[in-house]
Every structure is written in C-alpha cells, then in structure tokens.
mmCIF file of C-alpha atoms and ligand atoms in Angstrom:
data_model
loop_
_atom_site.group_PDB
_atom_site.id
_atom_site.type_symbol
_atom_site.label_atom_id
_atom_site.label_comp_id
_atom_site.label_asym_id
_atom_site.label_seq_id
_atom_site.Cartn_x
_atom_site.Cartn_y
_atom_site.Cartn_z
ATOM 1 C CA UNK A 190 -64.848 41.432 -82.693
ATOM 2 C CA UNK A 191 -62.551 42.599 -80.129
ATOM 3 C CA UNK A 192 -58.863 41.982 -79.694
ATOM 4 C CA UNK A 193 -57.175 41.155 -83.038
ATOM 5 C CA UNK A 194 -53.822 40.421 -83.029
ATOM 6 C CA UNK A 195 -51.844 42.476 -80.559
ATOM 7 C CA UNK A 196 -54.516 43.003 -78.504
ATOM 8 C CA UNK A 197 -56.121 46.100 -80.929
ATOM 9 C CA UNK A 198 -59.676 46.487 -81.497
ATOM 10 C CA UNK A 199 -59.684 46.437 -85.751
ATOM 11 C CA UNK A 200 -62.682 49.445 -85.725
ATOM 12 C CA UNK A 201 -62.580 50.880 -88.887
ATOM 13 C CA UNK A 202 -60.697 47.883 -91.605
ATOM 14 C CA UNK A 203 -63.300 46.657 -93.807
ATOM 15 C CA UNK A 204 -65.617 49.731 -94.095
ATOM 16 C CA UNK A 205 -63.095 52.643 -95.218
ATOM 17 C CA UNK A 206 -63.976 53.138 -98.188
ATOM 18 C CA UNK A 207 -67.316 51.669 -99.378
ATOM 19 C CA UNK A 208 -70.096 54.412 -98.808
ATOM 20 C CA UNK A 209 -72.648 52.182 -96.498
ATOM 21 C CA UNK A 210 -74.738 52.873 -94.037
ATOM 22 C CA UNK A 211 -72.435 51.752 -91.621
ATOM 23 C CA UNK A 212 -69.685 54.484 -92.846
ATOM 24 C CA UNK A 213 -71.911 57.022 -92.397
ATOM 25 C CA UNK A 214 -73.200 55.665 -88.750
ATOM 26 C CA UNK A 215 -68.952 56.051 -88.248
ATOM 27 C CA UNK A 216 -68.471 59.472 -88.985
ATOM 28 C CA UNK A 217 -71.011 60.447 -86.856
ATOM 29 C CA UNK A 218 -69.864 58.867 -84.502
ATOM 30 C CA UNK A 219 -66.365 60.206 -85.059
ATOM 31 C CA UNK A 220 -67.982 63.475 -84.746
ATOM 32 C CA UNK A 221 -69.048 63.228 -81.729
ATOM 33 C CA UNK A 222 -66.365 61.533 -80.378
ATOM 34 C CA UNK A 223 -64.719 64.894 -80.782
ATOM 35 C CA UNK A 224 -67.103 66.410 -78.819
ATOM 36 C CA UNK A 225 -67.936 64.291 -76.481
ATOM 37 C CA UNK A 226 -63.618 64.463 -75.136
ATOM 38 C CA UNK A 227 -63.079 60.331 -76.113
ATOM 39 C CA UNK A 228 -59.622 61.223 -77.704
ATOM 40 C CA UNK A 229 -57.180 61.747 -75.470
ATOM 41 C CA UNK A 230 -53.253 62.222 -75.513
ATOM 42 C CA UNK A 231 -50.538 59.999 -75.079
ATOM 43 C CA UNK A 232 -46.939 61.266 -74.497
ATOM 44 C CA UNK A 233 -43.776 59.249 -75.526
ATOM 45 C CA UNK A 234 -40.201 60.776 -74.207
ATOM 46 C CA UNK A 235 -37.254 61.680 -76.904
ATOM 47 C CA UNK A 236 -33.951 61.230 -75.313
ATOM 48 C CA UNK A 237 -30.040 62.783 -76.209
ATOM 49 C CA UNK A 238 -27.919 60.217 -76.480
ATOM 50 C CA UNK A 239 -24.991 62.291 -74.656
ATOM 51 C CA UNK A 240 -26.618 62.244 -71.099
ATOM 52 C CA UNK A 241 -29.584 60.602 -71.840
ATOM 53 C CA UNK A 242 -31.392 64.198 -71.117
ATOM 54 C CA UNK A 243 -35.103 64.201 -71.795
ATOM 55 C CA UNK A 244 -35.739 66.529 -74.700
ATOM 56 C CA UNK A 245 -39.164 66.357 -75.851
ATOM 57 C CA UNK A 246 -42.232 64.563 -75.683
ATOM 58 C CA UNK A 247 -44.577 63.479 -78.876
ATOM 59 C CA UNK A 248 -48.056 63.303 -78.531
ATOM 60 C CA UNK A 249 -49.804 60.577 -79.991
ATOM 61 C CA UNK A 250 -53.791 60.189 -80.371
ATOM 62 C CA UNK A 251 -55.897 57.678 -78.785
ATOM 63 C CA UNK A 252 -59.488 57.264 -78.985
ATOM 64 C CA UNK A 253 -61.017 56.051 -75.566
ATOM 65 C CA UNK A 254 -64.197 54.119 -76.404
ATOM 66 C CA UNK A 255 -66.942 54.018 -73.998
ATOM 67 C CA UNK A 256 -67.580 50.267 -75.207
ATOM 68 C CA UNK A 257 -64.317 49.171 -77.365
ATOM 69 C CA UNK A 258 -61.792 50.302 -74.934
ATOM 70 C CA UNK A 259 -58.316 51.882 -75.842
ATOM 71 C CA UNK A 260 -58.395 52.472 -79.959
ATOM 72 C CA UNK A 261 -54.859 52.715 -81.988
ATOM 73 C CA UNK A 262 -54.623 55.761 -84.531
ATOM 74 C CA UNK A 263 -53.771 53.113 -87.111
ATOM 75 C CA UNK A 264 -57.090 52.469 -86.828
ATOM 76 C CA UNK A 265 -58.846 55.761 -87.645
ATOM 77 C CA UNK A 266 -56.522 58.249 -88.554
ATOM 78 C CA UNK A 267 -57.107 57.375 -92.495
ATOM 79 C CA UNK A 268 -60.473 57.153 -92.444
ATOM 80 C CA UNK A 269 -60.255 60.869 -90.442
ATOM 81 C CA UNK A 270 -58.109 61.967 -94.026
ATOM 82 C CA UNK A 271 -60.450 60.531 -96.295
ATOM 83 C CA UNK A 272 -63.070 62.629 -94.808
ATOM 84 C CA UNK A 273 -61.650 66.137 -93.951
ATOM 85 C CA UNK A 274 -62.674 65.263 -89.689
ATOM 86 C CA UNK A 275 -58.476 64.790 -89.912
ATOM 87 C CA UNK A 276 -58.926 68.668 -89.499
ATOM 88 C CA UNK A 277 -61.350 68.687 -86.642
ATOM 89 C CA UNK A 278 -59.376 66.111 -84.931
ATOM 90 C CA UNK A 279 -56.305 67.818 -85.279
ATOM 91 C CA UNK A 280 -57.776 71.155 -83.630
ATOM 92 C CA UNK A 281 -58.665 68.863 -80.754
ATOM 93 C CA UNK A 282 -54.904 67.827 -80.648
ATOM 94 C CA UNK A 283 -53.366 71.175 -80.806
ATOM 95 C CA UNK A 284 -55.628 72.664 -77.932
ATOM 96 C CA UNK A 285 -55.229 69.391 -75.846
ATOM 97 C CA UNK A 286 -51.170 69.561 -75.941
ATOM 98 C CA UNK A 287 -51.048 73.017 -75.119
ATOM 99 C CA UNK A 288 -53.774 72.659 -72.538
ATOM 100 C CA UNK A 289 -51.049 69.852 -71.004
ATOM 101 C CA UNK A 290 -48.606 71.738 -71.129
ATOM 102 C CA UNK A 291 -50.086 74.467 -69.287
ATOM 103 C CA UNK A 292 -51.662 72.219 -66.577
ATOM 104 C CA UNK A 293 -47.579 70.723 -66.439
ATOM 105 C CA UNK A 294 -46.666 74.186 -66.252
ATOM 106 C CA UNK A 295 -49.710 75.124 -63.111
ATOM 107 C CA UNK A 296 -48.268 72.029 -61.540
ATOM 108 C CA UNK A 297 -44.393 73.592 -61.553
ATOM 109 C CA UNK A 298 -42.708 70.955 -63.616
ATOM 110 C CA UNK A 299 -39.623 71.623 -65.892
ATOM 111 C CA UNK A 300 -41.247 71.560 -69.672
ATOM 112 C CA UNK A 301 -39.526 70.200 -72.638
ATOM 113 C CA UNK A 302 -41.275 70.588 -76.222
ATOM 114 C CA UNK A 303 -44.303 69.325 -77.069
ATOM 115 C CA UNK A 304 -44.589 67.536 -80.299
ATOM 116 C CA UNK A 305 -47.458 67.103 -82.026
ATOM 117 C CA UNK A 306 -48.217 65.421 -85.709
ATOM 118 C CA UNK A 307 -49.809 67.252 -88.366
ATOM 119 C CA UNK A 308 -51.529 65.188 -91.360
ATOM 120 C CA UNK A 309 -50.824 66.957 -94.730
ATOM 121 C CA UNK A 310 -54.911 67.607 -95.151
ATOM 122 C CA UNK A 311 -54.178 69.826 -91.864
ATOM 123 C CA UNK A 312 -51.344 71.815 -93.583
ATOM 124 C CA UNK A 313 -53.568 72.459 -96.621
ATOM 125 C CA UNK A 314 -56.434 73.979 -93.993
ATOM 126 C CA UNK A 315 -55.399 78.338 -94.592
ATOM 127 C CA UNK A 316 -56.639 78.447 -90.838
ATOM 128 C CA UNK A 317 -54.083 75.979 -89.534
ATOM 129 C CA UNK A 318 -51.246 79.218 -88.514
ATOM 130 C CA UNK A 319 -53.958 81.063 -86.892
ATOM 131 C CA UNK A 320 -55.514 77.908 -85.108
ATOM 132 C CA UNK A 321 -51.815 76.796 -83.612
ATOM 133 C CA UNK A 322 -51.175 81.012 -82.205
ATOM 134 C CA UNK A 323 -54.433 81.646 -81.065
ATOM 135 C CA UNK A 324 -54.261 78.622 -79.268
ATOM 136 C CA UNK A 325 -50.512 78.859 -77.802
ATOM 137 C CA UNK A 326 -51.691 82.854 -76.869
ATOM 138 C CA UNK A 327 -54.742 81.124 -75.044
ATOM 139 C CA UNK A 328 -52.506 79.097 -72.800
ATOM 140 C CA UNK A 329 -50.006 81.550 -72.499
ATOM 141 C CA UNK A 330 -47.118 79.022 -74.296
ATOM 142 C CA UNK A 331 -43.944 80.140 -76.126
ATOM 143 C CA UNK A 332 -44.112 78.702 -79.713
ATOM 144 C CA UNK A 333 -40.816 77.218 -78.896
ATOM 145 C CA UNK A 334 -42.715 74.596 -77.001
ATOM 146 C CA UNK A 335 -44.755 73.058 -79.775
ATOM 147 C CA UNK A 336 -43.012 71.469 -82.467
ATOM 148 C CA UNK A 337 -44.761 70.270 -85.672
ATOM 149 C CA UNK A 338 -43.645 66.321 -87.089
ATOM 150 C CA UNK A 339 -44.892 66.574 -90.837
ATOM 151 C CA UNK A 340 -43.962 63.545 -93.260
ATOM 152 C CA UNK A 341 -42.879 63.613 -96.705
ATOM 153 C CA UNK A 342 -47.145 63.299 -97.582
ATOM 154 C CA UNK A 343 -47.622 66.629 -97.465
ATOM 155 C CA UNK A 344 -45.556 67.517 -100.379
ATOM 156 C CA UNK A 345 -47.263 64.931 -102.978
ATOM 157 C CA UNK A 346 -49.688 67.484 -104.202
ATOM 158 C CA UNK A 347 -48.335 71.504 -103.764
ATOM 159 C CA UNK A 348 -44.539 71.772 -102.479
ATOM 160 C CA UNK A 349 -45.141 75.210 -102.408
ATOM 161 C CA UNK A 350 -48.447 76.056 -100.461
ATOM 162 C CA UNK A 351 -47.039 73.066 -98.027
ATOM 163 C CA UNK A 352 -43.496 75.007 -97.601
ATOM 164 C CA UNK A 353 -45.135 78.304 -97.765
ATOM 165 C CA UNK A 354 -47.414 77.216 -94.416
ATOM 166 C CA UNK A 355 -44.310 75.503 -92.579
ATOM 167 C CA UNK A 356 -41.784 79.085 -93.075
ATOM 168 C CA UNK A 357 -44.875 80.870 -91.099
ATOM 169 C CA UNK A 358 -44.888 78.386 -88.684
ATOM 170 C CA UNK A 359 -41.288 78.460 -88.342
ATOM 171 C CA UNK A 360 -41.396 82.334 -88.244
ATOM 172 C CA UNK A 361 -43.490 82.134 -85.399
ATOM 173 C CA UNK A 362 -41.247 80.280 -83.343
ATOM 174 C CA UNK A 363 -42.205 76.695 -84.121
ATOM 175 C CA UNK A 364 -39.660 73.868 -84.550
ATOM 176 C CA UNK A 365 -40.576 71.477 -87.486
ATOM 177 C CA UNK A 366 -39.307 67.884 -87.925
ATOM 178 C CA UNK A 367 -39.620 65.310 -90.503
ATOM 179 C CA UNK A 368 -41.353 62.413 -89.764
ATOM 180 C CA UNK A 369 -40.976 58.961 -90.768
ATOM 181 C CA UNK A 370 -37.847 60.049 -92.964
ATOM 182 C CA UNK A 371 -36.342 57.661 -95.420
ATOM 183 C CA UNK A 372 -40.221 56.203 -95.829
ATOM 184 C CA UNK A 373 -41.320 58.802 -98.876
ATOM 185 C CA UNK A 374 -40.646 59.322 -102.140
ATOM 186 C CA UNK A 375 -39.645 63.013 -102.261
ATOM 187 C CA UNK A 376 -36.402 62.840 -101.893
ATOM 188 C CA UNK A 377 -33.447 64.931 -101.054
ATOM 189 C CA UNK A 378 -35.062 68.497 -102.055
ATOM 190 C CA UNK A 379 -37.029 68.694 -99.325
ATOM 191 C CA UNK A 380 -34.320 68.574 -96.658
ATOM 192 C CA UNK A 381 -32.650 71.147 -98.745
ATOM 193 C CA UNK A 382 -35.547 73.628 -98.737
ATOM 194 C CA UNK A 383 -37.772 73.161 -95.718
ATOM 195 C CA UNK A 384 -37.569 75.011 -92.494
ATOM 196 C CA UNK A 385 -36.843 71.489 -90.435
ATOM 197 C CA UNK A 386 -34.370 71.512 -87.587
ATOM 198 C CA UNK A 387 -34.675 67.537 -87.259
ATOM 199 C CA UNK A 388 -35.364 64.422 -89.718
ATOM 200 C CA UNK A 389 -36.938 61.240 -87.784
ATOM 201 C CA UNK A 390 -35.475 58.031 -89.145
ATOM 202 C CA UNK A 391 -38.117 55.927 -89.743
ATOM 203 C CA UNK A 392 -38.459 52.732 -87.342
ATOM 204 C CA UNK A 393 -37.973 50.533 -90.420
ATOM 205 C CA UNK A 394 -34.496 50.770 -90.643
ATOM 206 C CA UNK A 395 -34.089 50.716 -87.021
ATOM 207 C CA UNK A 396 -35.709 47.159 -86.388
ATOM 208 C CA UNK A 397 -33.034 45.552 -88.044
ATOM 209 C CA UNK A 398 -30.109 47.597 -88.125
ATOM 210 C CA UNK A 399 -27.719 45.233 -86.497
ATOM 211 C CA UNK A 400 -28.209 42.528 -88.761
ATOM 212 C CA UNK A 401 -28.611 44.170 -91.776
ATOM 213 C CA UNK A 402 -26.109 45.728 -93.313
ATOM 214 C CA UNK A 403 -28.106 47.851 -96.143
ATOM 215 C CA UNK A 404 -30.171 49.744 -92.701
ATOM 216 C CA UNK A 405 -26.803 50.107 -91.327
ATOM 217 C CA UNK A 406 -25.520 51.716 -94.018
ATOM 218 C CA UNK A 407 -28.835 53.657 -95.127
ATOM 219 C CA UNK A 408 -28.997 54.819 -91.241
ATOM 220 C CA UNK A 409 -25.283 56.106 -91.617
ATOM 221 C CA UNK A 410 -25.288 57.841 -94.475
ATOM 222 C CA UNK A 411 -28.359 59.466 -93.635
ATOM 223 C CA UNK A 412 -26.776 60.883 -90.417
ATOM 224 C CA UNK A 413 -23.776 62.089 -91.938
ATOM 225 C CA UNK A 414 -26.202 63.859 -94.833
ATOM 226 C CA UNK A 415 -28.438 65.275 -92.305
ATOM 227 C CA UNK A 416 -25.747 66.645 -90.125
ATOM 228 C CA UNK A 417 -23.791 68.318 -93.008
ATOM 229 C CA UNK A 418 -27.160 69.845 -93.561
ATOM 230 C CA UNK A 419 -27.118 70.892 -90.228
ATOM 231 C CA UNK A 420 -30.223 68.908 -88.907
ATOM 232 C CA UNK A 421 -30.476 66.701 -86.330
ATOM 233 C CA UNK A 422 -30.658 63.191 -86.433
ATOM 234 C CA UNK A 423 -33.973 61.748 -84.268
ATOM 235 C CA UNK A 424 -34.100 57.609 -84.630
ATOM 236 C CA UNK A 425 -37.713 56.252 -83.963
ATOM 237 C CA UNK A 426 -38.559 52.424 -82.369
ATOM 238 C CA UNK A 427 -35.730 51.852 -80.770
ATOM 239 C CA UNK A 428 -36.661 49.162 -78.335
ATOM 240 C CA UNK A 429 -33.032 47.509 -76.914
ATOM 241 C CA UNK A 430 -29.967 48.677 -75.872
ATOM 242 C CA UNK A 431 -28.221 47.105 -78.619
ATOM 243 C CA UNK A 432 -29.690 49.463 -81.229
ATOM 244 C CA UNK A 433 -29.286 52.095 -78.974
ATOM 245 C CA UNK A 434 -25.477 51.691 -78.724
ATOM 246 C CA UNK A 435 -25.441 51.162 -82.700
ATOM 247 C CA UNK A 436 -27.046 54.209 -83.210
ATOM 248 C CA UNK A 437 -24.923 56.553 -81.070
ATOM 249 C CA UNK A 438 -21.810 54.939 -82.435
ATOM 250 C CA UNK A 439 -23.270 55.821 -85.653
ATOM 251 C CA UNK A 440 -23.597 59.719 -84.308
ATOM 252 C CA UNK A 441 -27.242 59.528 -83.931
ATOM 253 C CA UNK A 442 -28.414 62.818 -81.621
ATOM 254 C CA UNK A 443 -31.359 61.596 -80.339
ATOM 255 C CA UNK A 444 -33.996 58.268 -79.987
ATOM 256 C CA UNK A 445 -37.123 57.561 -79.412
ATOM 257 C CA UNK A 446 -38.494 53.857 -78.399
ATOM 258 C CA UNK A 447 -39.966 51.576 -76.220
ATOM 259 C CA UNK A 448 -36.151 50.923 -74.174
ATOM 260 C CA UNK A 449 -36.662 54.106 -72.942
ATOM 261 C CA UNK A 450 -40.724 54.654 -72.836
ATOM 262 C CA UNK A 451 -43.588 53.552 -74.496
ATOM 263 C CA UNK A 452 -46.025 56.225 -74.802
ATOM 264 C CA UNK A 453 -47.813 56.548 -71.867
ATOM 265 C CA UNK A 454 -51.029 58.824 -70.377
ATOM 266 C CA UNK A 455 -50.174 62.388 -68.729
ATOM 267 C CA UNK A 456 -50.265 61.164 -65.208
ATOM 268 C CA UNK A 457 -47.034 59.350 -66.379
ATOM 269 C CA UNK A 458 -44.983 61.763 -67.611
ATOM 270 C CA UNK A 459 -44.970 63.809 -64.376
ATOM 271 C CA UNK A 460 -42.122 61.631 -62.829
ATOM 272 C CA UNK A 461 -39.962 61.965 -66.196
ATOM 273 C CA UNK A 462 -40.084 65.860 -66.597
ATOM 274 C CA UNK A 463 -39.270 66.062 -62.690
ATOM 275 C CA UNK A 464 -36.135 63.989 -63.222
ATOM 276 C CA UNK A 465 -35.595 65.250 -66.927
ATOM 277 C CA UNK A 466 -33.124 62.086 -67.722
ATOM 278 C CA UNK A 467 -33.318 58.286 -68.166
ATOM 279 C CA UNK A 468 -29.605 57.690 -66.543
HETATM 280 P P1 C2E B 648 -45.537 58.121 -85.833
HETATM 281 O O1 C2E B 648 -45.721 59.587 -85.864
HETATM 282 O O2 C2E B 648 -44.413 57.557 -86.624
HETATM 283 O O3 C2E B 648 -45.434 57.741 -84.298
HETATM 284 C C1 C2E B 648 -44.614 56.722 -83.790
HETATM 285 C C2 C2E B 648 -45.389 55.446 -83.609
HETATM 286 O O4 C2E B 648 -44.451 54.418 -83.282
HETATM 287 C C3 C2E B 648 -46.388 55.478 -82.460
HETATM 288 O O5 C2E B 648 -47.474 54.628 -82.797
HETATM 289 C C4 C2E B 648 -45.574 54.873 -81.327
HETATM 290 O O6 C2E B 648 -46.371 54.298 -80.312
HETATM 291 C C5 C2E B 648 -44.808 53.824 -82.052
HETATM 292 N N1 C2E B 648 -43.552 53.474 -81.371
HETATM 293 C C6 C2E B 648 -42.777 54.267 -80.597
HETATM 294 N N2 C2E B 648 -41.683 53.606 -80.158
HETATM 295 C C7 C2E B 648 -41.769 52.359 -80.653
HETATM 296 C C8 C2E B 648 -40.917 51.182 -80.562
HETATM 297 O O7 C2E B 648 -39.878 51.162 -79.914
HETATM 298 N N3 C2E B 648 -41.344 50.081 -81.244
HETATM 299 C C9 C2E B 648 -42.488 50.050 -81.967
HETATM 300 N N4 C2E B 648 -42.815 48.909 -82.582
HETATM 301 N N5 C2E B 648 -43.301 51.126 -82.079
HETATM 302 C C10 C2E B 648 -42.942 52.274 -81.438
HETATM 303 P P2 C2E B 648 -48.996 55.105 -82.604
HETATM 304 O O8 C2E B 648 -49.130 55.925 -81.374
HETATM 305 O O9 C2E B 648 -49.856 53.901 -82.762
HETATM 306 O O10 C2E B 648 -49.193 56.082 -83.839
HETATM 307 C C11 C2E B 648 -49.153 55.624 -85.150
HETATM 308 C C12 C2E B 648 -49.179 56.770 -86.140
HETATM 309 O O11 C2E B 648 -50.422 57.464 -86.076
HETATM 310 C C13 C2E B 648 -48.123 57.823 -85.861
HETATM 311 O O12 C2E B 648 -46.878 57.381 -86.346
HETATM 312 C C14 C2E B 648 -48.696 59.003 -86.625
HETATM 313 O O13 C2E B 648 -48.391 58.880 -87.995
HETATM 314 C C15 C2E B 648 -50.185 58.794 -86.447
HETATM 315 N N6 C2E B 648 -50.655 59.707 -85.385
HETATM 316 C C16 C2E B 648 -50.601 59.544 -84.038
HETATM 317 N N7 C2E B 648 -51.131 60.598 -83.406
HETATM 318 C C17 C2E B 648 -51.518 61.475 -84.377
HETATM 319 C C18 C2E B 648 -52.136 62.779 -84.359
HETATM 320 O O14 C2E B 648 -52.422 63.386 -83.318
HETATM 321 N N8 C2E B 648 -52.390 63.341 -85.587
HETATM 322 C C19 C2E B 648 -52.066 62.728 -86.767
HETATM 323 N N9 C2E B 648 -52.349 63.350 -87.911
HETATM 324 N N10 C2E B 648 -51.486 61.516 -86.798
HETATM 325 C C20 C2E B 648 -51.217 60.895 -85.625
HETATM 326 CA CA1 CA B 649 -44.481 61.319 -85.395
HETATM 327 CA CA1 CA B 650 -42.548 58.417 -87.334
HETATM 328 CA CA1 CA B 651 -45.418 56.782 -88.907
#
C-alpha cells in the first residue's frame, strides 16, 4: 500500500478511529517509535521580505519508518491527539529542537529562532512550562530562541487555562505565533488578548491570491488589522515569485514557502544560517 497520491505512504486513514486490533498494534508501535528515535526534525526557513534576511526556522515532524520510508504528520499527528501520545511526541520535539540548536550552536553557526508547533492537547498538559525551561536550561538556550506556533484549536474548549499557559510562556522569554490564521472560528478576540507577536496567514488564501480577488482582499485586510495591532504579518505556502511580490506589495513582513525552501533535514540548513539570506 505504498505511495498514494503524492508519493505519501497513507499509514494511519482507515483505522483512526475504530478500536481494532490493528489500532492498538499502532499505538504501540507509535510508542516505541518514540523511543526507538524514528521521528526526526525537518527545518523550513522564514524569510523578511525587506532583504530577504533569514529569520527563523519551523520545525516540522517526520516519522522515519524502518520499512514505510519518510511518513507525513498529516498522517499521524491526529491519531497522536486522539490518544494523548500528541504529548509524548511533543516532548520528543521540544528536546530535539533545542538539542539542534545547540549542536548548530557547537558547530559556530549564526542561530535564528527555532519554531516549533504545539497541539492544543500539549497546552492543556500543567507540565508543558516546566518541560519547555528545563529543557532550554539543559541545552543552555535563551528562551528567545524557541518560539511556540499555536492555532486557533486550542481555544475551543478553555480560553482561559489556554491564555493563562501562553502569558507564562511569554514571561519566560518565548515568542508565540498564530498558526494557520484566518482557518478557525475564534475570531478577532484572540488577537486582541493573546501574548502573540506574529499571526501566520494560512496557505489557503495564499494559493490563489492573484486570481482571486476575495484572498486578495481577505489577505489585505488582515495585514492592515494585524499591524494596527502591532503583530506581524507571517504568509505560509508561498511557492512563486508572483505571490511573493503580491504579498510584499500588500505589506506582508515575512513568508514562508517552497520559492524559498521546502523543509529540509538539519544537514541542510547549515549552508542557510551561514549565509543568513536568500538574495
Ligand atoms: P503547519 O504548521 O501549517 O506547517 C506548514 C505545512 O505546510 C508543512 O507541512 C509544510 O511542509 C507545508 N508547506 C510549507 N511551504 C509550503 C508551500 O509552499 N506549499 C505547500 N503546498 N505546502 C507548504 P507538513 O510538514 O506536512 O506539516 C503539516 C502539519 O502538521 C503542520 O502544518 C502542523 O500543523 C503539523 N505538524 C508538523 N509538525 C508538528 C509537530 O512537531 N507538532 C505538532 N503538534 N504538529 C505538527
Ligand atoms: Ca506551523
Ligand atoms: Ca500553518
Ligand atoms: Ca496547518
């Protein structure tokens, strides 16, 4: 059953839900998957659109298969919800960025932020602020090198325990962004009250926005809203130039896309932090 459609190895579709055998076979093997070191990070550059300056790097989850290859976190990142290992598997992602960015750091390199994405299971876990610090003091990083992307998700259930969680994160030195903006249902509130420096325009309104005019004028209001709010503006998928020069007409601060990078292993990003800049 390998390779459907783009070349993704569908692991997880028809079996997320129904309690089997083969669910539970899954989980363990999830587990140990964990363990065993099979995830592993991939890093995808964000870019100012003054100088084209490198000025972070997100770290996106991929589970390395012994026998299905490369796996997608489409692919198991809900079924890692449903069952709480979202937790477990998110430990694993905050010790392996700041590991990187130490081992970047051994290796002399200029460092730009790290950021990672936190599920809104991970904000409910009370041990979340003292994971993310204990783990930064392990590796002996500033806070201001981690930044948390959270999406509107985690403020379906308890607003308050969510926001409550993000201020002590934000105390301690972290930068927050939202994720996937324009995508929820939450509304305008929550860029009122949380402690976000940057909204991420979702890649939805990107694909399109030359030829439709209700993404170009959903993507431009949104920038002018977010920057009277003083937040940055972050524009995810952007994959050609055309967009790109839409977008920083439009005032956009910053992008993130395949025109610049896909997201690509470590061993890739060593050339782009030396350089720090895509001109
Ligand atoms: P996301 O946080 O919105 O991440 C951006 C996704 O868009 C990534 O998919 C990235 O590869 C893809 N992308 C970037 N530029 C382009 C572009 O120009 N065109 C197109 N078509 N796609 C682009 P990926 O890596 O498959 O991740 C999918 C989602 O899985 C992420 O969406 C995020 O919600 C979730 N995810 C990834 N890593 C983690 C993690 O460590 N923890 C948690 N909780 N979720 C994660
Ligand atoms: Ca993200
Ligand atoms: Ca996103
Ligand atoms: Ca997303």
């Amino acid at each position: 059953a390998k390779a459907a459609g783009a070349g993704t190895y569908r692991f997880f579709d028809s079996s997320l839900n129904a309690s089997s055998a083969r669910d539970v076979e899954l989980l363990t093997r999830f587990k140990r998957a964990i363990r065993d070191d099979e995830f592993c990070l991939h890093y995808q550059p964000r870019v100012e659109l003054q100088e084209f300056g490198l000025v972070g790097l997100e770290a996106l989850v991929r589970w390395q298969h012994p026998e299905h290859g490369l796996i997608f976190p489409n692919d198991f990142i809900t079924l890692a919800e449903e069952n709480d290992l979202i937790v477990l598997l998110g430990r694993w992602v905050i010790a392996a960025a700041c590991r990187q960015i130490a081992d970047w750091r051994a290796a002399g390199l200029p460092l730009v932020p790290v950021a990672i994405n936190v599920s809104p299971k991970q904000l409910k876990d009370s041990a979340l602020l003292e994971t993310v610090m204990e783990t930064l003091a392990r590796y002996q990083i500033e806070p201001g090198l981690l930044e948390i992307e959270i999406t509107e998700g985690c403020f379906i259930e308890d607003f308050d325990t969510a926001n409550r969680v993000l201020e002590q994160l934000r105390a301690n030195g972290l930068r927050i962004a939202l994720d996937d903006y324009g995508t929820g249902f939450s509304g305008l509130k929550n860029l009122k009250k949380l402690p976000i420096y940057a909204i991420k325009i979702d890649r939805s309104f990107v694909r399109d926005i030359r030829n439709d005019n209700s993404d170009a004028v959903i993507v431009a209001s949104t920038i002018s809203l977010a920057h009277n709010l003083g937040l940055q503006v972050v524009a995810e998928g952007v994959e050609s130039k055309e967009q790109l020069v839409h977008l920083k007409t439009a005032g956009c601060d910053q992008v993130q896309g395949f025109y610049f990078k896909r997201p690509v292993p470590a061993s890739e990003i060593v050339e782009i932090l030396r350089r720090g800049r895509f001109t």
